[in-house]
Short mmCIF file of N, CA and C in Angstrom, two decimals:
data_model
loop_
_atom_site.label_atom_id
_atom_site.label_comp_id
_atom_site.label_asym_id
_atom_site.label_seq_id
_atom_site.Cartn_x
_atom_site.Cartn_y
_atom_site.Cartn_z
N MET D 440 0.55 58.49 9.09
CA MET D 440 -0.57 57.99 8.02
C MET D 440 -0.29 56.37 7.21
N ALA D 441 1.21 56.60 6.77
CA ALA D 441 2.02 55.40 6.14
C ALA D 441 2.17 54.04 7.23
N ALA D 442 2.57 54.63 8.44
CA ALA D 442 2.62 53.81 9.63
C ALA D 442 1.72 53.01 10.24
N ARG D 443 0.57 53.83 10.30
CA ARG D 443 -0.81 53.21 10.38
C ARG D 443 -1.48 52.13 9.38
N PHE D 444 -1.17 52.37 8.19
CA PHE D 444 -1.37 51.73 6.86
C PHE D 444 -0.74 50.31 7.18
N VAL D 445 0.89 50.50 7.26
CA VAL D 445 1.44 49.36 7.41
C VAL D 445 1.43 48.47 8.56
N LEU D 446 0.66 49.11 9.86
CA LEU D 446 0.35 48.44 10.99
C LEU D 446 -0.67 47.55 10.53
N SER D 447 -1.67 48.12 9.84
CA SER D 447 -2.99 47.92 9.70
C SER D 447 -2.79 46.64 8.42
N ILE D 448 -1.76 46.60 7.72
CA ILE D 448 -1.84 45.31 6.88
C ILE D 448 -0.89 44.51 7.82
N ARG D 449 -0.10 44.59 8.56
CA ARG D 449 0.70 43.42 9.50
C ARG D 449 -0.19 42.77 10.11
N SER D 450 -1.48 43.79 11.01
CA SER D 450 -2.33 42.98 11.72
C SER D 450 -3.33 42.04 10.73
N SER D 451 -3.48 42.41 9.26
CA SER D 451 -4.51 41.47 8.51
C SER D 451 -3.68 40.21 8.25
N CYS D 452 -2.34 40.68 8.08
CA CYS D 452 -1.87 39.14 7.63
C CYS D 452 -1.67 38.60 8.84
N ALA D 453 -1.51 38.81 10.03
CA ALA D 453 -1.17 37.91 11.41
C ALA D 453 -2.50 36.93 11.23
N LEU D 454 -3.67 38.06 11.36
CA LEU D 454 -5.15 37.38 11.43
C LEU D 454 -5.29 36.32 10.39
N ALA D 455 -4.72 36.43 8.91
CA ALA D 455 -4.84 35.76 8.00
C ALA D 455 -4.13 34.48 8.20
N ILE D 456 -2.99 34.59 8.74
CA ILE D 456 -2.02 33.59 9.15
C ILE D 456 -2.49 32.49 10.08
N SER D 457 -3.00 33.14 11.11
CA SER D 457 -3.75 32.63 12.27
C SER D 457 -5.10 31.81 12.05
N ALA D 458 -5.91 32.45 11.19
CA ALA D 458 -7.00 31.60 10.55
C ALA D 458 -6.40 30.55 9.37
N LEU D 459 -5.49 30.51 8.86
CA LEU D 459 -4.77 29.65 8.21
C LEU D 459 -4.47 28.14 9.10
N LEU D 460 -3.68 28.54 9.52
CA LEU D 460 -2.96 27.63 10.51
C LEU D 460 -4.13 26.85 11.14
N ALA D 461 -5.25 27.73 11.87
CA ALA D 461 -6.31 26.93 12.43
C ALA D 461 -7.20 25.93 11.65
N SER D 462 -7.39 26.21 10.56
CA SER D 462 -8.11 25.40 9.64
C SER D 462 -7.51 24.39 9.12
N GLY D 463 -6.06 24.68 9.18
CA GLY D 463 -5.06 23.33 8.56
C GLY D 463 -5.19 22.06 9.99
N CYS D 464 -5.76 22.45 10.84
CA CYS D 464 -5.54 21.72 12.18
C CYS D 464 -6.55 20.89 12.18
N SER D 465 -6.28 19.40 12.78
CA SER D 465 -7.68 18.75 12.72
C SER D 465 -8.00 18.19 14.14
N ALA D 466 -8.89 17.43 14.19
CA ALA D 466 -8.95 16.64 15.72
C ALA D 466 -7.91 15.48 15.55
N GLY D 467 -7.48 15.13 17.00
CA GLY D 467 -6.60 13.67 16.92
C GLY D 467 -5.33 14.29 17.48
N GLY D 468 -5.03 15.61 17.41
CA GLY D 468 -3.38 15.87 17.71
C GLY D 468 -2.59 15.90 16.92
N SER D 469 -1.53 15.83 17.41
CA SER D 469 -0.26 15.65 16.53
C SER D 469 -0.12 14.37 15.84
N SER D 470 0.89 14.26 14.99
CA SER D 470 1.44 13.08 14.15
C SER D 470 2.18 12.28 15.27
N PHE D 471 1.99 10.71 15.17
CA PHE D 471 2.48 9.97 16.15
C PHE D 471 3.17 8.78 15.60
N GLU D 472 4.74 8.76 15.90
CA GLU D 472 5.07 7.53 15.60
C GLU D 472 4.93 6.06 16.24
N ALA D 473 3.94 5.37 15.36
CA ALA D 473 3.60 4.31 16.38
C ALA D 473 4.03 2.86 15.96
N SER D 474 4.36 1.92 17.07
CA SER D 474 4.75 0.78 16.65
C SER D 474 3.87 -0.13 16.10
N ARG D 475 3.87 -1.17 15.60
CA ARG D 475 3.04 -2.19 15.31
C ARG D 475 2.34 -2.82 16.49
N ASN D 476 2.97 -2.58 17.41
CA ASN D 476 1.83 -3.16 18.90
C ASN D 476 0.93 -2.04 19.12
N ASP D 477 1.55 -1.06 19.23
CA ASP D 477 0.39 0.25 19.22
C ASP D 477 -0.85 0.04 18.11
N ILE D 478 -0.58 -0.47 17.14
CA ILE D 478 -1.83 -0.47 16.01
C ILE D 478 -2.54 -1.43 15.78
N VAL D 479 -1.93 -2.81 16.16
CA VAL D 479 -2.84 -4.08 16.13
C VAL D 479 -3.73 -3.96 17.03
N GLY D 480 -4.96 -4.54 16.98
CA GLY D 480 -6.08 -4.39 17.85
C GLY D 480 -7.50 -3.68 17.00
N THR D 481 -8.51 -3.51 17.74
CA THR D 481 -9.78 -3.28 17.19
C THR D 481 -9.75 -1.81 17.44
N TRP D 482 -10.09 -1.09 16.48
CA TRP D 482 -10.44 0.51 16.66
C TRP D 482 -11.82 0.68 15.98
N SER D 483 -12.41 1.60 16.78
CA SER D 483 -14.08 1.99 16.43
C SER D 483 -14.27 3.53 16.59
N ASN D 484 -15.10 3.88 16.00
CA ASN D 484 -15.61 5.46 16.46
C ASN D 484 -16.93 5.21 16.92
N PRO D 485 -17.30 6.38 17.35
CA PRO D 485 -19.02 6.62 18.13
C PRO D 485 -19.85 6.32 16.99
N LYS D 486 -19.57 6.53 15.45
CA LYS D 486 -20.35 6.46 14.61
C LYS D 486 -20.82 5.25 14.21
N GLY D 487 -20.09 4.26 14.94
CA GLY D 487 -20.35 2.51 14.39
C GLY D 487 -19.01 2.10 13.14
N ALA D 488 -18.31 2.86 13.05
CA ALA D 488 -16.93 2.49 11.96
C ALA D 488 -16.25 1.47 13.11
N ARG D 489 -15.60 0.51 12.26
CA ARG D 489 -14.91 -0.45 13.28
C ARG D 489 -13.72 -1.09 12.25
N LEU D 490 -12.70 -0.85 12.94
CA LEU D 490 -11.36 -1.44 12.01
C LEU D 490 -10.44 -2.60 12.94
N VAL D 491 -10.40 -3.81 12.18
CA VAL D 491 -9.55 -4.63 13.31
C VAL D 491 -8.34 -5.03 12.25
N ILE D 492 -7.14 -4.48 13.12
CA ILE D 492 -5.74 -4.58 12.41
C ILE D 492 -5.00 -5.75 13.00
N GLU D 493 -4.62 -7.01 12.39
CA GLU D 493 -4.26 -7.92 12.75
C GLU D 493 -2.64 -8.18 12.38
N GLN D 494 -1.99 -9.13 13.22
CA GLN D 494 -0.38 -9.18 13.14
C GLN D 494 -0.03 -9.60 12.02
N GLY D 495 -0.81 -10.13 11.01
CA GLY D 495 -0.31 -10.81 9.91
C GLY D 495 -0.39 -9.93 8.66
N GLU D 496 -0.65 -8.58 9.01
CA GLU D 496 -0.63 -7.65 8.13
C GLU D 496 -2.01 -7.64 7.42
N THR D 497 -3.01 -8.18 7.72
CA THR D 497 -4.09 -8.34 7.47
C THR D 497 -5.25 -7.18 8.14
N PHE D 498 -6.37 -6.60 7.48
CA PHE D 498 -7.38 -5.98 8.68
C PHE D 498 -8.77 -6.61 8.01
N ARG D 499 -9.71 -6.14 8.89
CA ARG D 499 -11.25 -6.40 8.56
C ARG D 499 -11.66 -4.87 8.91
N ALA D 500 -13.01 -4.81 8.22
CA ALA D 500 -13.65 -3.36 8.58
C ALA D 500 -15.10 -3.77 8.52
N GLU D 501 -15.80 -2.72 9.22
CA GLU D 501 -17.20 -2.55 8.99
C GLU D 501 -17.46 -1.44 9.21
N LYS D 502 -18.27 -0.81 8.17
CA LYS D 502 -18.91 0.36 8.19
C LYS D 502 -17.88 1.46 8.40
N LEU D 503 -16.84 1.42 7.31
CA LEU D 503 -16.00 2.29 7.40
C LEU D 503 -16.29 3.63 6.88
N THR D 504 -17.26 3.52 6.21
CA THR D 504 -18.05 5.06 5.73
C THR D 504 -18.21 5.64 6.52
N LYS D 505 -18.50 5.19 8.13
CA LYS D 505 -18.99 6.26 9.18
C LYS D 505 -17.81 6.91 9.63
N ALA D 506 -16.66 6.59 8.94
CA ALA D 506 -15.39 7.28 9.21
C ALA D 506 -14.49 8.09 8.11
N VAL D 507 -14.72 7.66 7.06
CA VAL D 507 -14.13 8.06 5.68
C VAL D 507 -15.18 8.01 4.47
N ALA D 508 -15.09 9.23 3.91
CA ALA D 508 -16.05 9.30 3.04
C ALA D 508 -15.35 8.40 1.49
N VAL D 509 -15.76 7.16 0.91
CA VAL D 509 -15.12 6.61 0.11
C VAL D 509 -15.88 6.64 -1.33
N GLN D 510 -15.16 6.46 -2.26
CA GLN D 510 -15.63 6.38 -3.73
C GLN D 510 -16.66 5.35 -3.93
N ASP D 511 -17.48 5.68 -4.91
CA ASP D 511 -18.70 4.52 -5.07
C ASP D 511 -18.05 3.00 -5.45
N GLY D 512 -18.76 2.26 -4.53
CA GLY D 512 -18.26 0.67 -4.81
C GLY D 512 -16.80 0.12 -3.74
N CYS D 513 -16.28 1.50 -3.29
CA CYS D 513 -15.38 1.02 -2.32
C CYS D 513 -15.58 0.63 -0.81
N ALA D 514 -16.87 0.86 -0.33
CA ALA D 514 -17.12 0.37 0.77
C ALA D 514 -17.02 -1.31 0.85
N GLN D 515 -17.42 -2.09 -0.17
CA GLN D 515 -17.50 -3.36 -0.10
C GLN D 515 -16.02 -3.84 0.31
N ALA D 516 -15.35 -3.11 -1.03
CA ALA D 516 -13.78 -3.66 -1.27
C ALA D 516 -12.98 -3.17 0.26
N LEU D 517 -13.51 -2.58 0.90
CA LEU D 517 -12.81 -2.03 2.07
C LEU D 517 -12.89 -3.14 3.12
N SER D 518 -13.83 -3.94 2.90
CA SER D 518 -14.06 -4.94 4.20
C SER D 518 -13.00 -5.86 4.52
N SER D 519 -12.09 -5.96 3.90
CA SER D 519 -10.86 -6.68 4.53
C SER D 519 -9.68 -6.70 3.42
N GLY D 520 -8.41 -6.71 3.75
CA GLY D 520 -7.25 -6.48 3.14
C GLY D 520 -5.97 -6.60 3.58
N LYS D 521 -4.97 -5.99 3.24
CA LYS D 521 -3.78 -5.97 3.82
C LYS D 521 -3.36 -4.56 3.86
N TRP D 522 -2.64 -4.19 5.05
CA TRP D 522 -2.28 -3.01 5.96
C TRP D 522 -0.64 -2.83 5.62
N LEU D 523 -0.36 -1.62 5.57
CA LEU D 523 1.52 -1.41 5.64
C LEU D 523 1.60 -0.28 6.55
N LEU D 524 2.70 -0.57 7.35
CA LEU D 524 2.84 0.90 8.03
C LEU D 524 4.02 1.74 7.47
N LEU D 525 3.60 2.93 7.21
CA LEU D 525 4.41 3.93 6.72
C LEU D 525 4.94 4.84 7.32
N GLY D 526 6.19 5.03 7.15
CA GLY D 526 7.02 6.17 7.95
C GLY D 526 7.02 7.42 7.35
N ASP D 527 7.34 8.63 8.44
CA ASP D 527 7.26 9.64 7.94
C ASP D 527 7.90 10.29 6.84
N HIS D 528 9.26 9.99 6.70
CA HIS D 528 10.07 10.41 5.61
C HIS D 528 10.44 9.54 4.62
N THR D 529 10.46 8.21 4.85
CA THR D 529 11.13 7.02 4.11
C THR D 529 9.84 6.31 3.27
N GLY D 530 8.51 6.36 3.78
CA GLY D 530 7.65 6.17 2.90
C GLY D 530 7.03 4.68 3.16
N VAL D 531 7.85 3.86 3.94
CA VAL D 531 7.87 2.47 4.09
C VAL D 531 8.60 2.70 5.43
N ALA D 532 7.93 2.02 6.57
CA ALA D 532 8.39 2.19 7.93
C ALA D 532 9.67 1.09 7.94
N ARG D 533 10.29 1.13 8.58
CA ARG D 533 11.79 0.14 9.09
C ARG D 533 11.19 -1.18 9.23
N THR D 534 11.95 -2.10 8.52
CA THR D 534 11.68 -3.30 9.04
C THR D 534 12.09 -4.00 10.29
N SER D 535 13.53 -3.41 11.01
CA SER D 535 13.77 -4.14 12.15
C SER D 535 12.95 -2.94 13.20
N ASP D 536 12.19 -3.32 14.23
CA ASP D 536 11.19 -2.52 14.99
C ASP D 536 10.36 -1.27 14.03
N PRO D 537 9.78 -1.78 13.28
CA PRO D 537 9.14 -0.74 12.63
C PRO D 537 8.34 0.31 13.14
N GLN D 538 8.27 1.56 12.76
CA GLN D 538 7.33 2.45 13.36
C GLN D 538 7.16 3.37 12.00
N GLY D 539 5.51 4.09 12.63
CA GLY D 539 5.17 4.84 11.47
C GLY D 539 4.01 5.95 11.67
N SER D 540 4.12 7.02 10.63
CA SER D 540 2.88 7.74 11.25
C SER D 540 1.61 7.56 10.28
N ALA D 541 1.58 6.57 9.63
CA ALA D 541 0.34 6.37 8.93
C ALA D 541 0.12 4.76 8.40
N ILE D 542 -0.87 4.43 8.24
CA ILE D 542 -1.23 3.10 7.73
C ILE D 542 -1.84 2.98 6.15
N ASP D 543 -1.08 1.90 5.66
CA ASP D 543 -1.98 2.46 4.01
C ASP D 543 -2.95 1.03 3.93
N LEU D 544 -4.21 1.25 3.90
CA LEU D 544 -5.32 -0.15 3.87
C LEU D 544 -5.44 -0.19 2.59
N HIS D 545 -5.11 -1.67 2.04
CA HIS D 545 -5.23 -1.94 0.53
C HIS D 545 -6.38 -3.05 0.54
N PRO D 546 -7.69 -2.93 0.09
CA PRO D 546 -8.55 -3.90 -0.08
C PRO D 546 -8.00 -5.07 -0.82
N ASN D 547 -8.52 -6.30 -0.52
CA ASN D 547 -8.56 -7.46 -1.19
C ASN D 547 -9.15 -7.37 -2.58
N GLY D 548 -8.71 -8.75 -3.38
CA GLY D 548 -9.46 -8.48 -4.99
C GLY D 548 -8.66 -8.12 -5.66
N ARG D 549 -9.82 -7.52 -6.89
CA ARG D 549 -9.43 -7.21 -8.16
C ARG D 549 -8.29 -6.12 -8.33
N SER D 550 -7.48 -5.84 -8.95
CA SER D 550 -6.71 -4.45 -9.23
C SER D 550 -7.28 -3.48 -9.41
N GLY D 551 -8.81 -3.18 -9.81
CA GLY D 551 -9.47 -2.23 -9.51
C GLY D 551 -9.62 -1.55 -8.38
N ALA D 552 -9.99 -2.86 -7.41
CA ALA D 552 -9.95 -2.42 -6.18
C ALA D 552 -9.33 -1.49 -5.22
N LEU D 553 -7.74 -1.51 -5.67
CA LEU D 553 -6.54 -0.87 -5.41
C LEU D 553 -6.96 0.87 -5.66
N ALA D 554 -7.99 0.95 -6.37
CA ALA D 554 -8.37 2.43 -6.23
C ALA D 554 -9.04 3.04 -4.83
N CYS D 555 -9.39 2.05 -4.26
CA CYS D 555 -10.01 2.27 -3.20
C CYS D 555 -9.19 1.97 -1.70
N SER D 556 -7.91 2.17 -1.79
CA SER D 556 -7.07 2.20 -0.86
C SER D 556 -7.52 3.39 0.15
N VAL D 557 -7.31 3.19 1.37
CA VAL D 557 -7.60 4.35 2.18
C VAL D 557 -5.97 4.59 3.41
N LEU D 558 -5.84 5.78 3.42
CA LEU D 558 -4.65 6.15 4.64
C LEU D 558 -5.32 6.30 5.98
N ALA D 559 -4.82 5.48 6.80
CA ALA D 559 -5.33 6.04 8.13
C ALA D 559 -4.07 6.77 8.78
N LYS D 560 -3.89 8.09 9.04
CA LYS D 560 -2.79 8.83 9.88
C LYS D 560 -3.16 8.64 10.89
N ILE D 561 -2.04 8.34 11.86
CA ILE D 561 -1.82 8.07 13.34
C ILE D 561 -1.04 9.44 14.03
N ALA D 562 -2.24 9.70 15.14
CA ALA D 562 -1.68 10.60 15.79
C ALA D 562 -2.38 10.50 17.43
N LYS D 563 -1.93 11.59 18.06
CA LYS D 563 -1.96 11.33 19.69
C LYS D 563 -2.44 12.46 20.29
N ASP D 564 -3.21 12.74 21.01
CA ASP D 564 -3.75 13.51 21.78
C ASP D 564 -4.04 13.01 23.33
N ARG D 565 -4.82 13.86 23.77
CA ARG D 565 -4.83 13.56 25.72
C ARG D 565 -5.43 12.51 25.78
N ALA D 566 -6.51 11.85 25.01
CA ALA D 566 -7.14 10.59 25.04
C ALA D 566 -6.51 9.45 24.37
N GLY D 567 -5.07 9.57 24.02
CA GLY D 567 -4.62 8.94 23.41
C GLY D 567 -4.12 8.64 21.99
N ILE D 568 -3.72 7.48 21.31
CA ILE D 568 -3.41 7.46 19.98
C ILE D 568 -4.80 6.92 19.19
N ASN D 569 -5.08 7.68 17.86
CA ASN D 569 -6.22 7.54 17.47
C ASN D 569 -5.80 7.22 15.58
N LEU D 570 -6.97 7.04 14.85
CA LEU D 570 -6.33 6.93 13.59
C LEU D 570 -7.49 7.87 12.71
N CYS D 571 -7.05 8.82 11.72
CA CYS D 571 -7.62 9.33 11.02
C CYS D 571 -7.81 8.48 9.42
N LEU D 572 -9.08 8.37 8.93
CA LEU D 572 -9.21 7.58 7.65
C LEU D 572 -9.28 8.61 6.96
N VAL D 573 -8.37 8.85 5.81
CA VAL D 573 -8.52 9.72 4.86
C VAL D 573 -8.34 8.86 3.63
N GLU D 574 -8.76 9.38 2.16
CA GLU D 574 -8.57 9.23 0.94
C GLU D 574 -7.28 9.73 0.39
N ASP D 575 -7.29 11.38 0.79
CA ASP D 575 -6.11 11.96 0.14
C ASP D 575 -5.63 12.23 1.57
N GLU D 576 -4.35 12.29 1.60
CA GLU D 576 -3.19 13.14 2.45
C GLU D 576 -3.41 14.24 3.57
N ASP D 577 -3.98 14.80 2.45
CA ASP D 577 -4.32 16.41 2.87
C ASP D 577 -5.69 16.77 3.62
N GLN D 578 -6.53 15.50 3.59
CA GLN D 578 -7.69 15.67 4.35
C GLN D 578 -7.31 15.67 5.87
N THR D 579 -8.64 15.67 6.58
CA THR D 579 -8.79 16.03 8.06
C THR D 579 -9.83 15.20 8.37
N CYS D 580 -9.81 15.00 10.22
CA CYS D 580 -11.24 14.13 10.33
C CYS D 580 -11.81 15.31 11.36
N ALA D 581 -12.79 14.98 11.77
CA ALA D 581 -13.52 15.64 12.72
C ALA D 581 -13.58 14.58 13.93
N GLY D 582 -13.69 15.29 15.14
CA GLY D 582 -13.69 14.60 16.24
C GLY D 582 -14.28 12.91 16.46
N GLY D 583 -15.65 13.12 16.10
CA GLY D 583 -16.33 11.77 15.91
C GLY D 583 -16.15 10.62 14.88
N ASP D 584 -15.23 11.33 13.77
CA ASP D 584 -14.59 10.40 12.79
C ASP D 584 -13.30 9.46 13.30
N LEU D 585 -12.87 10.05 14.36
CA LEU D 585 -11.58 9.53 14.62
C LEU D 585 -12.03 7.87 15.08
N LEU D 586 -10.95 7.19 14.95
CA LEU D 586 -11.31 5.74 15.32
C LEU D 586 -10.05 5.50 16.75
N ARG D 587 -10.41 5.12 17.47
CA ARG D 587 -9.63 4.95 19.21
C ARG D 587 -9.68 3.33 19.28
N LYS D 588 -8.72 2.98 19.92
CA LYS D 588 -8.32 1.69 20.19
C LYS D 588 -9.09 1.10 21.29
N ALA D 589 -9.74 -0.01 21.14
CA ALA D 589 -10.31 -0.68 21.93
C ALA D 589 -9.34 -1.26 23.19
N PRO D 590 -9.76 -0.98 24.62
CA PRO D 590 -8.86 -1.53 25.55
C PRO D 590 -8.51 -3.44 25.12
N PRO D 591 -7.24 -3.80 25.67
CA PRO D 591 -7.40 -5.04 25.67
C PRO D 591 -8.33 -5.85 26.43
N GLY D 592 -8.72 -6.94 25.26
CA GLY D 592 -9.84 -7.85 25.79
C GLY D 592 -11.46 -7.14 25.87
N ARG D 593 -11.30 -6.18 25.10
CA ARG D 593 -12.60 -5.58 24.68
C ARG D 593 -13.12 -5.30 23.27
N GLY D 594 -12.13 -5.80 22.60
CA GLY D 594 -12.16 -5.98 20.93
C GLY D 594 -13.33 -6.69 20.28
#
C-alpha cells in the first residue's frame, strides 16, 4: 500500500514537472548567440510589426504593439531609438566580434521614454533566427508574435 502511494506521488510529481517545463517553453526555439551581421536588417511578423535594425546602433519600428504589449504611451516612443547587443552572461556583448542572445531597444527622446525600453530575445528554430520582443525577461512569445528577418533585398 505504501509503495503504491509513493509511486503515485512520484508519477504526480513527474507530470507536474513536465507541465511546468512545457509551460516555460515558448515559440521560437533555443536561445541563439547572434552576431551583429545576423541582426542588422528588417524584421517583421505576420501581424504587421516591423523593426529595422541598422548598422549604426539605431532602429526604426512600426506597429511594435503587434509583437509586444507595451505600457501606455510607449508605442510612439518605440518608433525609433538605439539598440545594444547583450551577451548571455556578461550583460553587454564583447566589443571585438560582438555576439549576444538579446537586443536592448531604447527609444529616442526624454529620459521618461527609457521606461519604454523593450528586450528582443534572440532564438533559432527550424525556420531560422527570430526575435521575441518582451518588456520583461521572463515573458515569452506566441508563434505569430515572433519577428523574422526579411531576406536581403526584400526589407
